CSV table of C-alpha atoms in Angstrom, one decimal:
chain,number,residue,atom,x,y,z
A,1300,MET,CA,-61.9,-7.1,-25.2
A,1301,THR,CA,-65.1,-9.1,-25.6
A,1302,ASP,CA,-67.4,-6.0,-25.3
A,1303,ARG,CA,-65.4,-4.1,-27.9
A,1304,PHE,CA,-65.8,-6.9,-30.4
A,1305,SER,CA,-69.5,-7.2,-29.6
A,1306,ARG,CA,-70.0,-3.4,-30.3
A,1307,SER,CA,-67.9,-3.6,-33.5
A,1308,ARG,CA,-70.4,-6.1,-35.1
A,1309,THR,CA,-73.1,-3.3,-35.1
A,1310,MET,CA,-70.9,-0.8,-36.8
A,1311,THR,CA,-70.6,-0.1,-40.4
A,1312,THR,CA,-67.5,-1.0,-42.4
A,1313,ALA,CA,-66.4,2.6,-42.3
A,1314,GLY,CA,-66.9,2.7,-38.6
A,1315,THR,CA,-65.0,-0.6,-38.2
A,1316,SER,CA,-62.1,0.9,-40.1
A,1317,ILE,CA,-62.1,4.0,-37.9
A,1318,VAL,CA,-62.1,1.9,-34.8
A,1319,ALA,CA,-59.3,-0.2,-36.1
A,1320,MET,CA,-57.2,2.9,-37.0
A,1321,VAL,CA,-57.9,4.5,-33.6
A,1322,SER,CA,-56.9,1.2,-31.8
A,1323,LEU,CA,-53.7,0.9,-33.9
A,1324,ALA,CA,-52.8,4.5,-33.1
A,1325,GLY,CA,-53.4,3.9,-29.4
A,1326,ALA,CA,-51.3,0.8,-29.5
A,1327,LEU,CA,-48.4,2.5,-31.2
A,1328,ALA,CA,-48.6,5.4,-28.7
A,1329,GLY,CA,-48.6,3.0,-25.8
A,1330,CYS,CA,-45.6,1.2,-27.2
A,1331,ALA,CA,-43.7,4.4,-27.7
A,1332,THR,CA,-44.6,5.5,-24.1
A,1333,SER,CA,-43.4,2.2,-22.5
A,1334,ALA,CA,-40.2,2.2,-24.5
A,1335,GLU,CA,-39.1,5.7,-23.4
A,1336,PRO,CA,-38.0,4.9,-19.9
A,1337,ALA,CA,-36.0,2.0,-21.2
A,1338,ALA,CA,-34.2,4.1,-23.7
A,1339,THR,CA,-33.5,6.8,-21.1
A,1340,ALA,CA,-32.1,4.2,-18.6
A,1341,ALA,CA,-29.9,2.8,-21.3
A,1342,SER,CA,-28.6,6.2,-22.1
A,1343,ALA,CA,-27.9,6.9,-18.5
A,1344,VAL,CA,-25.9,3.7,-18.1
A,1345,THR,CA,-23.9,4.4,-21.2
A,1346,SER,CA,-23.2,7.9,-20.0
A,1347,THR,CA,-22.2,6.7,-16.5
A,1348,SER,CA,-19.9,4.0,-17.9
A,1349,ALA,CA,-18.2,6.5,-20.2
A,1350,ALA,CA,-17.7,9.0,-17.5
A,1351,ALA,CA,-16.3,6.5,-14.9
A,1352,PRO,CA,-12.5,7.0,-14.6
A,1353,SER,CA,-10.3,3.9,-15.2
A,1354,THR,CA,-8.7,2.3,-12.2
A,1355,PRO,CA,-5.0,3.3,-12.1
A,1356,VAL,CA,-2.4,0.5,-12.1
A,1357,GLN,CA,-0.6,0.7,-8.8
A,1358,GLU,CA,3.0,-0.4,-9.4
A,1359,TYR,CA,4.9,0.7,-6.3
A,1360,PRO,CA,4.2,-0.3,-3.7
A,1361,PRO,CA,1.1,-2.5,-4.1
A,1362,ALA,CA,-1.0,-1.7,-1.0
A,1363,ARG,CA,-1.4,0.9,1.6
A,1364,GLY,CA,0.4,-0.2,4.8
A,1365,GLY,CA,1.8,-3.2,3.1
A,1366,VAL,CA,5.5,-4.2,2.9
A,1367,THR,CA,7.1,-5.3,-0.3
A,1368,GLU,CA,9.9,-7.8,0.3
A,1369,PRO,CA,9.3,-7.9,4.1
A,1370,ARG,CA,11.9,-10.7,4.6
A,1371,ALA,CA,15.1,-11.7,3.1
A,1372,ALA,CA,17.8,-14.2,4.3
A,1373,ALA,CA,21.4,-13.1,5.0
A,1374,SER,CA,24.1,-15.0,3.2
A,1375,GLY,CA,25.6,-17.9,5.0
A,1376,ASN,CA,28.9,-16.1,5.6
A,1377,ALA,CA,27.4,-12.8,6.8
A,1378,SER,CA,29.2,-11.0,9.6
A,1379,LEU,CA,28.3,-7.3,9.4
A,1380,SER,CA,27.9,-4.2,11.4
A,1381,VAL,CA,25.7,-1.3,10.8
A,1382,THR,CA,28.1,1.6,10.4
A,1383,ASP,CA,25.7,4.4,9.2
A,1384,VAL,CA,22.0,5.3,9.1
A,1385,ARG,CA,20.7,8.0,6.7
A,1386,VAL,CA,17.3,9.5,6.2
A,1387,GLY,CA,16.2,11.5,3.1
A,1388,SER,CA,13.0,12.9,1.7
A,1389,HIS,CA,12.4,12.8,-2.1
A,1390,ASP,CA,9.7,13.5,-4.6
A,1391,GLY,CA,6.9,11.0,-3.7
A,1392,TYR,CA,8.8,8.9,-1.2
A,1393,ASP,CA,11.0,9.0,1.9
A,1394,ARG,CA,14.0,6.8,2.4
A,1395,VAL,CA,16.0,5.3,5.2
A,1396,VAL,CA,19.3,3.7,4.4
A,1397,TYR,CA,21.3,1.3,6.6
A,1398,GLU,CA,24.9,1.0,5.5
A,1399,LEU,CA,26.8,-2.1,6.6
A,1400,HIS,CA,30.4,-3.3,6.5
A,1401,GLY,CA,32.0,-6.6,7.1
A,1402,GLU,CA,31.6,-9.9,5.3
A,1403,GLY,CA,28.7,-11.3,3.3
A,1404,GLU,CA,25.2,-9.9,2.5
A,1405,PRO,CA,22.7,-8.8,5.2
A,1406,GLY,CA,19.1,-10.0,5.5
A,1407,TRP,CA,16.1,-8.4,7.1
A,1408,ASN,CA,12.7,-8.8,8.7
A,1409,VAL,CA,10.5,-5.7,8.4
A,1410,ARG,CA,7.0,-5.2,9.8
A,1411,TYR,CA,4.6,-2.6,11.4
A,1412,VAL,CA,4.3,-3.0,15.2
A,1413,ASP,CA,2.1,-1.6,17.9
A,1414,ALA,CA,5.0,-0.9,20.2
A,1415,ALA,CA,8.8,-0.8,20.0
A,1416,VAL,CA,9.9,-3.7,22.2
A,1417,GLN,CA,13.6,-4.4,22.5
A,1418,ASP,CA,14.8,-7.9,21.8
A,1419,GLY,CA,16.4,-9.7,24.7
A,1420,SER,CA,15.3,-7.3,27.5
A,1421,GLY,CA,11.6,-6.9,26.5
A,1422,ARG,CA,11.9,-3.3,27.4
A,1423,GLU,CA,9.7,-0.8,25.5
A,1424,VAL,CA,11.7,1.8,23.6
A,1425,ASP,CA,10.4,5.3,23.1
A,1426,VAL,CA,9.9,6.0,19.4
A,1427,ALA,CA,8.4,9.3,18.2
A,1428,GLY,CA,5.6,9.1,15.7
A,1429,ARG,CA,2.1,7.8,15.1
A,1430,GLN,CA,3.2,4.5,13.5
A,1431,ILE,CA,6.2,2.3,14.1
A,1432,LEU,CA,8.1,0.1,11.6
A,1433,GLU,CA,10.4,-2.4,13.0
A,1434,VAL,CA,13.5,-3.1,10.8
A,1435,SER,CA,15.6,-6.1,12.0
A,1436,LEU,CA,18.8,-6.6,10.0
A,1437,THR,CA,20.1,-10.2,10.1
A,1438,GLY,CA,23.6,-11.5,9.6
A,1439,THR,CA,25.0,-8.8,11.9
A,1440,GLY,CA,27.1,-8.9,15.1
A,1441,TYR,CA,29.1,-7.0,17.6
A,1442,PRO,CA,32.3,-5.1,16.6
A,1443,PHE,CA,34.4,-7.7,18.3
A,1444,ASP,CA,32.8,-10.4,16.1
A,1445,THR,CA,32.8,-8.5,12.8
A,1446,GLY,CA,35.9,-6.5,13.2
A,1447,VAL,CA,33.9,-3.3,12.1
A,1448,ASP,CA,33.1,-0.4,14.3
A,1449,GLU,CA,29.3,-0.1,14.7
A,1450,TYR,CA,27.1,3.0,14.2
A,1451,ALA,CA,27.9,5.6,16.7
A,1452,GLY,CA,24.9,7.9,16.4
A,1453,PRO,CA,23.1,10.2,16.7
A,1454,ASN,CA,20.5,7.8,18.2
A,1455,PRO,CA,17.7,8.5,17.7
A,1456,LEU,CA,18.5,9.9,14.2
A,1457,PRO,CA,16.2,12.8,13.3
A,1458,GLY,CA,13.8,12.1,10.4
A,1459,ALA,CA,12.7,13.8,7.2
A,1460,GLY,CA,9.4,13.9,5.4
A,1461,ALA,CA,7.0,11.4,6.9
A,1462,VAL,CA,9.8,9.8,9.0
A,1463,SER,CA,9.9,11.3,12.5
A,1464,GLU,CA,13.0,9.5,13.7
A,1465,VAL,CA,15.1,6.3,13.4
A,1466,ARG,CA,16.3,4.5,16.5
A,1467,VAL,CA,18.8,1.7,16.8
A,1468,ALA,CA,17.6,-0.5,19.7
A,1469,THR,CA,20.1,-3.3,20.1
A,1470,VAL,CA,22.2,-6.0,18.6
A,1471,PHE,CA,21.1,-9.4,19.8
A,1472,GLU,CA,21.8,-12.9,18.6
A,1473,GLY,CA,23.0,-11.8,15.1
A,1474,VAL,CA,20.2,-9.3,14.6
A,1475,THR,CA,20.5,-5.5,14.7
A,1476,GLN,CA,17.0,-4.2,15.7
A,1477,THR,CA,15.9,-0.8,14.7
A,1478,PHE,CA,12.6,1.2,14.7
A,1479,ILE,CA,11.4,3.9,12.3
A,1480,GLY,CA,8.7,6.2,13.6
A,1481,LEU,CA,6.2,7.8,11.1
A,1482,ASP,CA,4.3,11.0,11.6
A,1483,THR,CA,1.5,9.6,9.4
A,1484,ASP,CA,-0.7,6.5,9.2
A,1485,GLN,CA,0.9,3.4,7.9
A,1486,LEU,CA,2.5,3.9,4.5
A,1487,PRO,CA,3.4,1.4,1.8
A,1488,VAL,CA,6.9,0.2,2.2
A,1489,THR,CA,9.5,-1.3,-0.2
A,1490,VAL,CA,12.7,-2.9,1.1
A,1491,SER,CA,15.7,-3.6,-1.1
A,1492,ARG,CA,19.4,-4.3,-0.9
A,1493,LEU,CA,22.2,-2.4,-2.6
A,1494,SER,CA,25.9,-3.4,-2.7
A,1495,ASN,CA,29.3,-1.7,-2.8
A,1496,PRO,CA,28.9,-0.9,0.1
A,1497,GLU,CA,26.2,-3.2,1.4
A,1498,ARG,CA,23.0,-1.2,2.1
A,1499,VAL,CA,19.5,-2.1,3.1
A,1500,VAL,CA,17.1,0.5,1.8
A,1501,VAL,CA,13.6,1.2,3.2
A,1502,ASP,CA,11.3,3.4,1.1
A,1503,PHE,CA,8.0,4.9,2.2
A,1504,ALA,CA,5.7,5.9,-0.7
A,1505,ARG,CA,3.7,9.1,-0.1
């Protein structure tokens, strides 16, 4: 910068003006060149943001492999027997229904397990499928306690959709233990209760 100013002192006024104009043009050109990448980057960010799809709101069920309502307590007066088990495949989900008769409202405890281990005996039960969901229905008992004939089979019950089969393992200390085998990886599960008659419904979202 010092050398440029030293030389400019020996130039004429016209020469000084020419130098000033050339310097100004160069400065403007330099500014335009440095601003170009920033404008391009800003455009790219805007374009990417506009093109990014919005995240869908997952209403049912909330998470892959998770269980909505995994536990519920039976009513205090519950004395029920599982009388029927049904499997159905529907648009977007598969359903297993446990029908119960007797007194009160059933409860449940539902979870994915690595192996189907029978309550009481500790014996491993064969369940077809890649994944196993244990469904334990509480507030239940033997027919001589509930006065209701229990589920007579088939056992295992053939599945439908992603459900490979359903197996009733045992009735032990007020709990009817069952296992549901899946032909897939763990699926999101929703458990609910219906009445008249009493039913526990297990839905697998696909």
